[in-house]
Amino acid sequence: LVNLFDTRGIDFSNVENFIEETTNFLAEGESNTNPIHVVWYIVDASRTRFQPFEARICRELFSSVPIVFLLNKADLITKEDLSCLRLVIQQLELPNCHGIFNVVASGTSKVKNIQCCPNCLSNDIVIRKKDAIMMCEDCDHVEELTLDNGLKSVIEVTSDVLPLYLRTTFISAQNISFQLKEDSARQIISDFWENFG
């Protein structure tokens, strides 16, 4: 079973309370059968800062747990500000950091508006709305039309850091990366036949 726990947001005024509550929660998880296996640390990128108290929290509270940083609202700031924010987190040199990802929260999938093949510029393209792909009839180029919201990479890295006994459950439950589901299913079938014969 994969458990998700969402804390309330933190700011400078409630750091000590947050640390105490989270420490207690993590201790409870370690003492029973529901330990924390990965932390998604969400940073509001639109604020363009990572506070020293956040570095303290990551170093002190989450030192034994893999951390995946999500720079949420990455589409609301400049590339330069996003790069600076990423650099601040990288400079923490957290050994348990498994990635820093730009993410964009949106209730619906956004789709690229393609008028011609980006590969050969031909107008002879077929768009399959159901599959959200474009296929060029001249050069056979295929392109996914959904804009990347950053979550596929987050799901893939999370899958990689989870213990093996949780990985299949997590992959089955998520609905972001169907390629990951397909790869997992193929591996299960392959392992079954390998052990069967």
mmCIF file of N, CA and C in Angstrom, residues 23-158:
data_model
loop_
_atom_site.group_PDB
_atom_site.id
_atom_site.type_symbol
_atom_site.label_atom_id
_atom_site.label_comp_id
_atom_site.label_asym_id
_atom_site.label_seq_id
_atom_site.Cartn_x
_atom_site.Cartn_y
_atom_site.Cartn_z
ATOM 1 N N THR A 23 8.114 15.678 12.757
ATOM 2 C CA THR A 23 9.010 14.729 13.428
ATOM 3 C C THR A 23 8.199 13.631 14.101
ATOM 4 N N ASN A 24 7.145 14.018 14.777
ATOM 5 C CA ASN A 24 6.273 13.030 15.433
ATOM 6 C C ASN A 24 5.622 12.103 14.414
ATOM 7 N N PHE A 25 5.150 12.677 13.327
ATOM 8 C CA PHE A 25 4.515 11.873 12.285
ATOM 9 C C PHE A 25 5.500 10.878 11.678
ATOM 10 N N LEU A 26 6.714 11.342 11.383
ATOM 11 C CA LEU A 26 7.727 10.447 10.801
ATOM 12 C C LEU A 26 8.111 9.344 11.781
ATOM 13 N N ALA A 27 8.202 9.682 13.061
ATOM 14 C CA ALA A 27 8.546 8.679 14.075
ATOM 15 C C ALA A 27 7.458 7.620 14.167
ATOM 16 N N GLU A 28 6.196 8.040 14.084
ATOM 17 C CA GLU A 28 5.089 7.075 14.095
ATOM 18 C C GLU A 28 5.178 6.139 12.896
ATOM 19 N N GLY A 29 5.512 6.696 11.736
ATOM 20 C CA GLY A 29 5.613 5.891 10.522
ATOM 21 C C GLY A 29 6.722 4.864 10.603
ATOM 22 N N GLU A 30 7.848 5.254 11.196
ATOM 23 C CA GLU A 30 8.966 4.321 11.319
ATOM 24 C C GLU A 30 8.679 3.216 12.321
ATOM 25 N N SER A 31 7.835 3.518 13.319
ATOM 26 C CA SER A 31 7.576 2.519 14.351
ATOM 27 C C SER A 31 6.452 1.552 13.984
ATOM 28 N N ASN A 32 5.740 1.832 12.892
ATOM 29 C CA ASN A 32 4.700 0.890 12.476
ATOM 30 C C ASN A 32 4.955 0.440 11.033
ATOM 31 N N THR A 33 3.964 -0.065 10.407
ATOM 32 C CA THR A 33 4.165 -0.620 9.063
ATOM 33 C C THR A 33 3.917 0.395 7.949
ATOM 34 N N ASN A 34 3.834 1.677 8.273
ATOM 35 C CA ASN A 34 3.578 2.704 7.267
ATOM 36 C C ASN A 34 4.684 3.747 7.207
ATOM 37 N N PRO A 35 5.914 3.352 6.925
ATOM 38 C CA PRO A 35 6.983 4.349 6.862
ATOM 39 C C PRO A 35 6.831 5.238 5.626
ATOM 40 N N ILE A 36 7.475 6.390 5.675
ATOM 41 C CA ILE A 36 7.495 7.301 4.529
ATOM 42 C C ILE A 36 8.598 6.816 3.587
ATOM 43 N N HIS A 37 8.264 6.621 2.317
ATOM 44 C CA HIS A 37 9.234 6.103 1.357
ATOM 45 C C HIS A 37 9.809 7.171 0.448
ATOM 46 N N VAL A 38 9.102 8.272 0.287
ATOM 47 C CA VAL A 38 9.584 9.360 -0.561
ATOM 48 C C VAL A 38 8.854 10.640 -0.164
ATOM 49 N N VAL A 39 9.556 11.760 -0.285
ATOM 50 C CA VAL A 39 8.964 13.068 -0.002
ATOM 51 C C VAL A 39 8.925 13.861 -1.299
ATOM 52 N N TRP A 40 7.748 14.343 -1.637
ATOM 53 C CA TRP A 40 7.623 15.330 -2.709
ATOM 54 C C TRP A 40 7.617 16.677 -2.004
ATOM 55 N N TYR A 41 8.687 17.411 -2.133
ATOM 56 C CA TYR A 41 8.772 18.722 -1.492
ATOM 57 C C TYR A 41 8.378 19.761 -2.532
ATOM 58 N N ILE A 42 7.207 20.361 -2.329
ATOM 59 C CA ILE A 42 6.663 21.285 -3.317
ATOM 60 C C ILE A 42 7.070 22.709 -2.956
ATOM 61 N N VAL A 43 7.723 23.356 -3.915
ATOM 62 C CA VAL A 43 8.169 24.731 -3.752
ATOM 63 C C VAL A 43 7.314 25.603 -4.663
ATOM 64 N N ASP A 44 6.723 26.639 -4.100
ATOM 65 C CA ASP A 44 5.948 27.578 -4.906
ATOM 66 C C ASP A 44 6.938 28.440 -5.683
ATOM 67 N N ALA A 45 7.176 28.071 -6.928
ATOM 68 C CA ALA A 45 8.176 28.766 -7.740
ATOM 69 C C ALA A 45 7.796 30.219 -7.997
ATOM 70 N N SER A 46 6.513 30.537 -7.934
ATOM 71 C CA SER A 46 6.101 31.920 -8.197
ATOM 72 C C SER A 46 6.626 32.882 -7.136
ATOM 73 N N ARG A 47 7.025 32.353 -5.985
ATOM 74 C CA ARG A 47 7.629 33.196 -4.939
ATOM 75 C C ARG A 47 9.119 33.419 -5.197
ATOM 76 N N THR A 48 9.689 32.652 -6.094
ATOM 77 C CA THR A 48 11.100 32.743 -6.524
ATOM 78 C C THR A 48 12.103 32.726 -5.374
ATOM 79 N N ARG A 49 11.784 31.981 -4.316
ATOM 80 C CA ARG A 49 12.774 31.860 -3.250
ATOM 81 C C ARG A 49 12.617 30.534 -2.513
ATOM 82 N N PHE A 50 13.748 30.089 -1.991
ATOM 83 C CA PHE A 50 13.803 28.897 -1.149
ATOM 84 C C PHE A 50 14.422 29.371 0.153
ATOM 85 N N GLN A 51 13.629 29.358 1.211
ATOM 86 C CA GLN A 51 14.030 29.956 2.479
ATOM 87 C C GLN A 51 15.036 29.078 3.239
ATOM 88 N N PRO A 52 15.892 29.696 4.057
ATOM 89 C CA PRO A 52 16.825 28.918 4.892
ATOM 90 C C PRO A 52 16.105 27.902 5.779
ATOM 91 N N PHE A 53 14.919 28.237 6.298
ATOM 92 C CA PHE A 53 14.207 27.274 7.142
ATOM 93 C C PHE A 53 13.770 26.057 6.334
ATOM 94 N N GLU A 54 13.543 26.223 5.031
ATOM 95 C CA GLU A 54 13.187 25.078 4.190
ATOM 96 C C GLU A 54 14.399 24.155 4.021
ATOM 97 N N ALA A 55 15.579 24.755 3.874
ATOM 98 C CA ALA A 55 16.804 23.953 3.796
ATOM 99 C C ALA A 55 16.983 23.165 5.093
ATOM 100 N N ARG A 56 16.715 23.816 6.216
ATOM 101 C CA ARG A 56 16.821 23.147 7.524
ATOM 102 C C ARG A 56 15.862 21.959 7.599
ATOM 103 N N ILE A 57 14.636 22.163 7.156
ATOM 104 C CA ILE A 57 13.644 21.090 7.182
ATOM 105 C C ILE A 57 14.105 19.907 6.334
ATOM 106 N N CYS A 58 14.603 20.207 5.146
ATOM 107 C CA CYS A 58 15.063 19.120 4.255
ATOM 108 C C CYS A 58 16.251 18.382 4.848
ATOM 109 N N ARG A 59 17.172 19.120 5.475
ATOM 110 C CA ARG A 59 18.360 18.490 6.066
ATOM 111 C C ARG A 59 18.029 17.698 7.339
ATOM 112 N N GLU A 60 17.191 18.268 8.196
ATOM 113 C CA GLU A 60 16.935 17.661 9.503
ATOM 114 C C GLU A 60 15.819 16.618 9.481
ATOM 115 N N LEU A 61 14.727 16.945 8.847
ATOM 116 C CA LEU A 61 13.575 16.040 8.893
ATOM 117 C C LEU A 61 13.630 14.930 7.860
ATOM 118 N N PHE A 62 14.100 15.260 6.701
ATOM 119 C CA PHE A 62 13.998 14.315 5.587
ATOM 120 C C PHE A 62 15.346 13.731 5.169
ATOM 121 N N SER A 63 16.315 13.740 6.054
ATOM 122 C CA SER A 63 17.661 13.280 5.696
ATOM 123 C C SER A 63 17.711 11.794 5.350
ATOM 124 N N SER A 64 16.774 11.008 5.875
ATOM 125 C CA SER A 64 16.811 9.564 5.631
ATOM 126 C C SER A 64 15.780 9.112 4.588
ATOM 127 N N VAL A 65 15.124 10.070 3.945
ATOM 128 C CA VAL A 65 14.065 9.746 2.989
ATOM 129 C C VAL A 65 14.408 10.375 1.645
ATOM 130 N N PRO A 66 14.216 9.671 0.536
ATOM 131 C CA PRO A 66 14.433 10.298 -0.764
ATOM 132 C C PRO A 66 13.518 11.516 -0.946
ATOM 133 N N ILE A 67 14.093 12.605 -1.447
ATOM 134 C CA ILE A 67 13.319 13.829 -1.687
ATOM 135 C C ILE A 67 13.279 14.095 -3.190
ATOM 136 N N VAL A 68 12.104 14.434 -3.666
ATOM 137 C CA VAL A 68 11.911 14.890 -5.045
ATOM 138 C C VAL A 68 11.320 16.291 -4.936
ATOM 139 N N PHE A 69 12.030 17.279 -5.464
ATOM 140 C CA PHE A 69 11.561 18.664 -5.409
ATOM 141 C C PHE A 69 10.691 18.966 -6.619
ATOM 142 N N LEU A 70 9.533 19.556 -6.353
ATOM 143 C CA LEU A 70 8.619 19.982 -7.417
ATOM 144 C C LEU A 70 8.523 21.495 -7.373
ATOM 145 N N LEU A 71 8.989 22.146 -8.432
ATOM 146 C CA LEU A 71 8.890 23.595 -8.539
ATOM 147 C C LEU A 71 7.554 23.902 -9.193
ATOM 148 N N ASN A 72 6.535 24.058 -8.352
ATOM 149 C CA ASN A 72 5.175 24.263 -8.822
ATOM 150 C C ASN A 72 4.997 25.687 -9.356
ATOM 151 N N LYS A 73 4.076 25.847 -10.289
ATOM 152 C CA LYS A 73 3.800 27.140 -10.940
ATOM 153 C C LYS A 73 5.018 27.622 -11.720
ATOM 154 N N ALA A 74 5.762 26.677 -12.270
ATOM 155 C CA ALA A 74 6.982 26.995 -13.006
ATOM 156 C C ALA A 74 6.709 27.842 -14.249
ATOM 157 N N ASP A 75 5.489 27.819 -14.699
ATOM 158 C CA ASP A 75 5.145 28.603 -15.884
ATOM 159 C C ASP A 75 4.879 30.072 -15.574
ATOM 160 N N LEU A 76 4.879 30.445 -14.302
ATOM 161 C CA LEU A 76 4.556 31.815 -13.923
ATOM 162 C C LEU A 76 5.770 32.701 -13.699
ATOM 163 N N ILE A 77 6.975 32.133 -13.814
ATOM 164 C CA ILE A 77 8.173 32.945 -13.605
ATOM 165 C C ILE A 77 9.099 32.800 -14.804
ATOM 166 N N THR A 78 10.074 33.679 -14.871
ATOM 167 C CA THR A 78 11.007 33.665 -16.000
ATOM 168 C C THR A 78 11.933 32.457 -15.903
ATOM 169 N N LYS A 79 12.509 32.091 -17.025
ATOM 170 C CA LYS A 79 13.460 30.975 -17.042
ATOM 171 C C LYS A 79 14.671 31.290 -16.173
ATOM 172 N N GLU A 80 15.064 32.548 -16.143
ATOM 173 C CA GLU A 80 16.219 32.952 -15.327
ATOM 174 C C GLU A 80 15.918 32.755 -13.836
ATOM 175 N N ASP A 81 14.733 33.204 -13.393
ATOM 176 C CA ASP A 81 14.359 33.024 -11.988
ATOM 177 C C ASP A 81 14.229 31.546 -11.638
ATOM 178 N N LEU A 82 13.697 30.756 -12.564
ATOM 179 C CA LEU A 82 13.557 29.322 -12.341
ATOM 180 C C LEU A 82 14.933 28.665 -12.217
ATOM 181 N N SER A 83 15.865 29.068 -13.059
ATOM 182 C CA SER A 83 17.232 28.534 -12.993
ATOM 183 C C SER A 83 17.895 28.884 -11.669
ATOM 184 N N CYS A 84 17.696 30.113 -11.198
ATOM 185 C CA CYS A 84 18.274 30.537 -9.910
ATOM 186 C C CYS A 84 17.693 29.726 -8.758
ATOM 187 N N LEU A 85 16.390 29.522 -8.776
ATOM 188 C CA LEU A 85 15.736 28.739 -7.730
ATOM 189 C C LEU A 85 16.257 27.306 -7.727
ATOM 190 N N ARG A 86 16.377 26.729 -8.903
ATOM 191 C CA ARG A 86 16.917 25.372 -9.039
ATOM 192 C C ARG A 86 18.348 25.308 -8.498
ATOM 193 N N LEU A 87 19.146 26.315 -8.810
ATOM 194 C CA LEU A 87 20.537 26.351 -8.367
ATOM 195 C C LEU A 87 20.641 26.405 -6.845
ATOM 196 N N VAL A 88 19.785 27.193 -6.202
ATOM 197 C CA VAL A 88 19.781 27.276 -4.737
ATOM 198 C C VAL A 88 19.541 25.891 -4.131
ATOM 199 N N ILE A 89 18.595 25.158 -4.687
ATOM 200 C CA ILE A 89 18.296 23.814 -4.165
ATOM 201 C C ILE A 89 19.449 22.852 -4.467
ATOM 202 N N GLN A 90 20.019 22.944 -5.657
ATOM 203 C CA GLN A 90 21.153 22.080 -6.004
ATOM 204 C C GLN A 90 22.337 22.327 -5.081
ATOM 205 N N GLN A 91 22.551 23.581 -4.714
ATOM 206 C CA GLN A 91 23.692 23.931 -3.867
ATOM 207 C C GLN A 91 23.559 23.402 -2.436
ATOM 208 N N LEU A 92 22.374 22.927 -2.078
ATOM 209 C CA LEU A 92 22.227 22.276 -0.777
ATOM 210 C C LEU A 92 22.989 20.955 -0.750
ATOM 211 N N GLU A 93 23.215 20.385 -1.934
ATOM 212 C CA GLU A 93 23.933 19.117 -2.090
ATOM 213 C C GLU A 93 23.367 18.032 -1.175
ATOM 214 N N LEU A 94 22.059 17.897 -1.219
ATOM 215 C CA LEU A 94 21.398 16.865 -0.423
ATOM 216 C C LEU A 94 21.640 15.505 -1.070
ATOM 217 N N PRO A 95 22.262 14.577 -0.359
ATOM 218 C CA PRO A 95 22.552 13.269 -0.960
ATOM 219 C C PRO A 95 21.287 12.467 -1.271
ATOM 220 N N ASN A 96 20.182 12.810 -0.628
ATOM 221 C CA ASN A 96 18.936 12.085 -0.836
ATOM 222 C C ASN A 96 18.008 12.782 -1.837
ATOM 223 N N CYS A 97 18.512 13.815 -2.509
ATOM 224 C CA CYS A 97 17.712 14.511 -3.528
ATOM 225 C C CYS A 97 17.748 13.695 -4.815
ATOM 226 N N HIS A 98 16.585 13.347 -5.319
ATOM 227 C CA HIS A 98 16.489 12.530 -6.525
ATOM 228 C C HIS A 98 15.983 13.303 -7.727
ATOM 229 N N GLY A 99 15.943 14.614 -7.618
ATOM 230 C CA GLY A 99 15.572 15.420 -8.764
ATOM 231 C C GLY A 99 14.825 16.678 -8.383
ATOM 232 N N ILE A 100 14.912 17.647 -9.273
ATOM 233 C CA ILE A 100 14.202 18.915 -9.137
ATOM 234 C C ILE A 100 13.433 19.096 -10.437
ATOM 235 N N PHE A 101 12.113 19.163 -10.348
ATOM 236 C CA PHE A 101 11.286 19.165 -11.552
ATOM 237 C C PHE A 101 10.376 20.377 -11.604
ATOM 238 N N ASN A 102 10.301 20.972 -12.777
ATOM 239 C CA ASN A 102 9.340 22.043 -13.018
ATOM 240 C C ASN A 102 7.993 21.398 -13.259
ATOM 241 N N VAL A 103 6.991 21.851 -12.532
ATOM 242 C CA VAL A 103 5.644 21.313 -12.743
ATOM 243 C C VAL A 103 4.653 22.458 -12.884
ATOM 244 N N VAL A 104 3.621 22.158 -13.621
ATOM 245 C CA VAL A 104 2.556 23.120 -13.863
ATOM 246 C C VAL A 104 1.251 22.431 -13.520
ATOM 247 N N ALA A 105 0.560 22.958 -12.543
ATOM 248 C CA ALA A 105 -0.722 22.367 -12.157
ATOM 249 C C ALA A 105 -1.803 22.880 -13.093
ATOM 250 N N SER A 106 -2.519 21.954 -13.674
ATOM 251 C CA SER A 106 -3.650 22.346 -14.514
ATOM 252 C C SER A 106 -4.696 21.254 -14.415
ATOM 253 N N GLY A 107 -5.942 21.676 -14.351
ATOM 254 C CA GLY A 107 -7.036 20.723 -14.215
ATOM 255 C C GLY A 107 -7.263 19.911 -15.470
ATOM 256 N N THR A 108 -6.902 20.465 -16.607
ATOM 257 C CA THR A 108 -7.100 19.760 -17.867
ATOM 258 C C THR A 108 -5.785 19.719 -18.626
ATOM 259 N N SER A 109 -5.638 18.710 -19.446
ATOM 260 C CA SER A 109 -4.428 18.605 -20.259
ATOM 261 C C SER A 109 -4.481 19.645 -21.372
ATOM 262 N N LYS A 110 -3.399 20.356 -21.507
ATOM 263 C CA LYS A 110 -3.308 21.322 -22.584
ATOM 264 C C LYS A 110 -2.701 20.629 -23.795
ATOM 265 N N VAL A 111 -3.170 21.031 -24.981
ATOM 266 C CA VAL A 111 -2.741 20.377 -26.212
ATOM 267 C C VAL A 111 -2.076 21.396 -27.123
ATOM 268 N N LYS A 112 -0.971 20.981 -27.747
ATOM 269 C CA LYS A 112 -0.282 21.837 -28.705
ATOM 270 C C LYS A 112 -1.172 22.064 -29.915
ATOM 271 N N ASN A 113 -1.074 23.242 -30.466
ATOM 272 C CA ASN A 113 -1.778 23.563 -31.701
ATOM 273 C C ASN A 113 -0.765 23.458 -32.836
ATOM 274 N N ILE A 114 -0.789 22.358 -33.564
ATOM 275 C CA ILE A 114 0.179 22.115 -34.629
ATOM 276 C C ILE A 114 -0.514 22.240 -35.980
ATOM 277 N N GLN A 115 0.057 23.072 -36.842
ATOM 278 C CA GLN A 115 -0.500 23.282 -38.177
ATOM 279 C C GLN A 115 0.286 22.528 -39.254
ATOM 280 N N CYS A 116 1.539 22.187 -38.898
ATOM 281 C CA CYS A 116 2.372 21.438 -39.846
ATOM 282 C C CYS A 116 3.348 20.577 -39.065
ATOM 283 N N CYS A 117 3.991 19.668 -39.752
ATOM 284 C CA CYS A 117 4.954 18.762 -39.115
ATOM 285 C C CYS A 117 6.166 19.562 -38.634
ATOM 286 N N PRO A 118 6.516 19.471 -37.354
ATOM 287 C CA PRO A 118 7.690 20.190 -36.863
ATOM 288 C C PRO A 118 9.002 19.617 -37.390
ATOM 289 N N ASN A 119 8.947 18.414 -37.947
ATOM 290 C CA ASN A 119 10.149 17.764 -38.459
ATOM 291 C C ASN A 119 10.455 18.181 -39.900
ATOM 292 N N CYS A 120 9.438 18.139 -40.784
ATOM 293 C CA CYS A 120 9.680 18.422 -42.205
ATOM 294 C C CYS A 120 8.849 19.593 -42.732
ATOM 295 N N LEU A 121 8.012 20.187 -41.878
ATOM 296 C CA LEU A 121 7.150 21.328 -42.201
ATOM 297 C C LEU A 121 6.050 21.019 -43.214
ATOM 298 N N SER A 122 5.768 19.757 -43.414
ATOM 299 C CA SER A 122 4.688 19.363 -44.314
ATOM 300 C C SER A 122 3.333 19.660 -43.682
ATOM 301 N N ASN A 123 2.368 20.014 -44.539
ATOM 302 C CA ASN A 123 0.991 20.218 -44.073
ATOM 303 C C ASN A 123 0.200 18.911 -44.084
ATOM 304 N N ASP A 124 0.802 17.864 -44.569
ATOM 305 C CA ASP A 124 0.118 16.582 -44.721
ATOM 306 C C ASP A 124 0.234 15.778 -43.413
ATOM 307 N N ILE A 125 -0.542 16.209 -42.428
ATOM 308 C CA ILE A 125 -0.479 15.587 -41.109
ATOM 309 C C ILE A 125 -1.849 15.038 -40.710
ATOM 310 N N VAL A 126 -1.819 14.040 -39.851
ATOM 311 C CA VAL A 126 -3.041 13.468 -39.300
ATOM 312 C C VAL A 126 -2.975 13.677 -37.788
ATOM 313 N N ILE A 127 -4.043 14.240 -37.246
ATOM 314 C CA ILE A 127 -4.097 14.465 -35.803
ATOM 315 C C ILE A 127 -5.145 13.529 -35.225
ATOM 316 N N ARG A 128 -4.696 12.705 -34.282
ATOM 317 C CA ARG A 128 -5.602 11.783 -33.592
ATOM 318 C C ARG A 128 -5.882 12.367 -32.221
ATOM 319 N N LYS A 129 -7.021 13.016 -32.091
ATOM 320 C CA LYS A 129 -7.365 13.695 -30.846
ATOM 321 C C LYS A 129 -7.478 12.732 -29.677
ATOM 322 N N LYS A 130 -8.051 11.564 -29.917
ATOM 323 C CA LYS A 130 -8.243 10.591 -28.835
ATOM 324 C C LYS A 130 -6.905 10.195 -28.215
ATOM 325 N N ASP A 131 -5.888 9.991 -29.056
ATOM 326 C CA ASP A 131 -4.566 9.594 -28.578
ATOM 327 C C ASP A 131 -3.655 10.788 -28.325
ATOM 328 N N ALA A 132 -4.111 11.984 -28.718
ATOM 329 C CA ALA A 132 -3.344 13.221 -28.581
ATOM 330 C C ALA A 132 -1.979 13.113 -29.252
ATOM 331 N N ILE A 133 -1.999 12.624 -30.498
ATOM 332 C CA ILE A 133 -0.751 12.546 -31.261
ATOM 333 C C ILE A 133 -0.952 13.120 -32.658
ATOM 334 N N MET A 134 0.150 13.564 -33.247
ATOM 335 C CA MET A 134 0.188 14.036 -34.620
ATOM 336 C C MET A 134 1.097 13.102 -35.399
ATOM 337 N N MET A 135 0.664 12.698 -36.593
ATOM 338 C CA MET A 135 1.484 11.832 -37.449
ATOM 339 C C MET A 135 1.638 12.527 -38.800
ATOM 340 N N CYS A 136 2.865 12.617 -39.264
ATOM 341 C CA CYS A 136 3.129 13.211 -40.571
ATOM 342 C C CYS A 136 3.109 12.101 -41.614
ATOM 343 N N GLU A 137 2.348 12.328 -42.670
ATOM 344 C CA GLU A 137 2.263 11.319 -43.723
ATOM 345 C C GLU A 137 3.444 11.387 -44.674
ATOM 346 N N ASP A 138 4.193 12.494 -44.667
ATOM 347 C CA ASP A 138 5.353 12.619 -45.551
ATOM 348 C C ASP A 138 6.625 12.007 -44.955
ATOM 349 N N CYS A 139 6.897 12.297 -43.685
ATOM 350 C CA CYS A 139 8.158 11.818 -43.091
ATOM 351 C C CYS A 139 7.956 10.798 -41.976
ATOM 352 N N ASP A 140 6.706 10.437 -41.689
ATOM 353 C CA ASP A 140 6.359 9.457 -40.647
ATOM 354 C C ASP A 140 6.706 9.911 -39.231
ATOM 355 N N HIS A 141 6.932 11.191 -39.059
ATOM 356 C CA HIS A 141 7.207 11.726 -37.725
ATOM 357 C C HIS A 141 5.929 11.642 -36.884
ATOM 358 N N VAL A 142 6.081 11.210 -35.622
ATOM 359 C CA VAL A 142 4.962 11.137 -34.689
ATOM 360 C C VAL A 142 5.320 12.002 -33.495
ATOM 361 N N GLU A 143 4.370 12.808 -33.066
ATOM 362 C CA GLU A 143 4.620 13.694 -31.933
ATOM 363 C C GLU A 143 3.419 13.718 -31.001
ATOM 364 N N GLU A 144 3.716 13.670 -29.704
ATOM 365 C CA GLU A 144 2.665 13.777 -28.706
ATOM 366 C C GLU A 144 2.211 15.230 -28.647
ATOM 367 N N LEU A 145 0.912 15.440 -28.557
ATOM 368 C CA LEU A 145 0.369 16.792 -28.591
ATOM 369 C C LEU A 145 0.120 17.400 -27.219
ATOM 370 N N THR A 146 0.073 16.581 -26.182
ATOM 371 C CA THR A 146 -0.160 17.141 -24.857
ATOM 372 C C THR A 146 1.105 17.845 -24.372
ATOM 373 N N LEU A 147 0.919 19.031 -23.818
ATOM 374 C CA LEU A 147 2.042 19.783 -23.287
ATOM 375 C C LEU A 147 2.515 19.143 -21.996
ATOM 376 N N ASP A 148 3.805 19.136 -21.807
ATOM 377 C CA ASP A 148 4.390 18.505 -20.628
ATOM 378 C C ASP A 148 4.135 19.362 -19.393
ATOM 379 N N ASN A 149 3.478 18.768 -18.401
ATOM 380 C CA ASN A 149 3.256 19.490 -17.144
ATOM 381 C C ASN A 149 4.292 19.096 -16.093
ATOM 382 N N GLY A 150 5.259 18.256 -16.486
ATOM 383 C CA GLY A 150 6.344 17.867 -15.604
ATOM 384 C C GLY A 150 6.065 16.651 -14.746
ATOM 385 N N LEU A 151 4.828 16.201 -14.713
ATOM 386 C CA LEU A 151 4.474 15.125 -13.792
ATOM 387 C C LEU A 151 4.967 13.743 -14.225
ATOM 388 N N LYS A 152 5.134 13.516 -15.528
ATOM 389 C CA LYS A 152 5.633 12.202 -15.965
ATOM 390 C C LYS A 152 7.010 11.927 -15.371
ATOM 391 N N SER A 153 7.872 12.917 -15.403
ATOM 392 C CA SER A 153 9.217 12.734 -14.836
ATOM 393 C C SER A 153 9.163 12.503 -13.338
ATOM 394 N N VAL A 154 8.270 13.215 -12.655
ATOM 395 C CA VAL A 154 8.116 13.042 -11.210
ATOM 396 C C VAL A 154 7.656 11.620 -10.902
ATOM 397 N N ILE A 155 6.703 11.130 -11.663
ATOM 398 C CA ILE A 155 6.184 9.774 -11.456
ATOM 399 C C ILE A 155 7.277 8.741 -11.717
ATOM 400 N N GLU A 156 8.044 8.926 -12.780
ATOM 401 C CA GLU A 156 9.107 7.967 -13.116
ATOM 402 C C GLU A 156 10.172 7.915 -12.030
ATOM 403 N N VAL A 157 10.613 9.075 -11.545
ATOM 404 C CA VAL A 157 11.634 9.102 -10.496
ATOM 405 C C VAL A 157 11.086 8.515 -9.202
ATOM 406 N N THR A 158 9.843 8.858 -8.883
ATOM 407 C CA THR A 158 9.223 8.300 -7.672
ATOM 408 C C THR A 158 9.174 6.780 -7.756
#
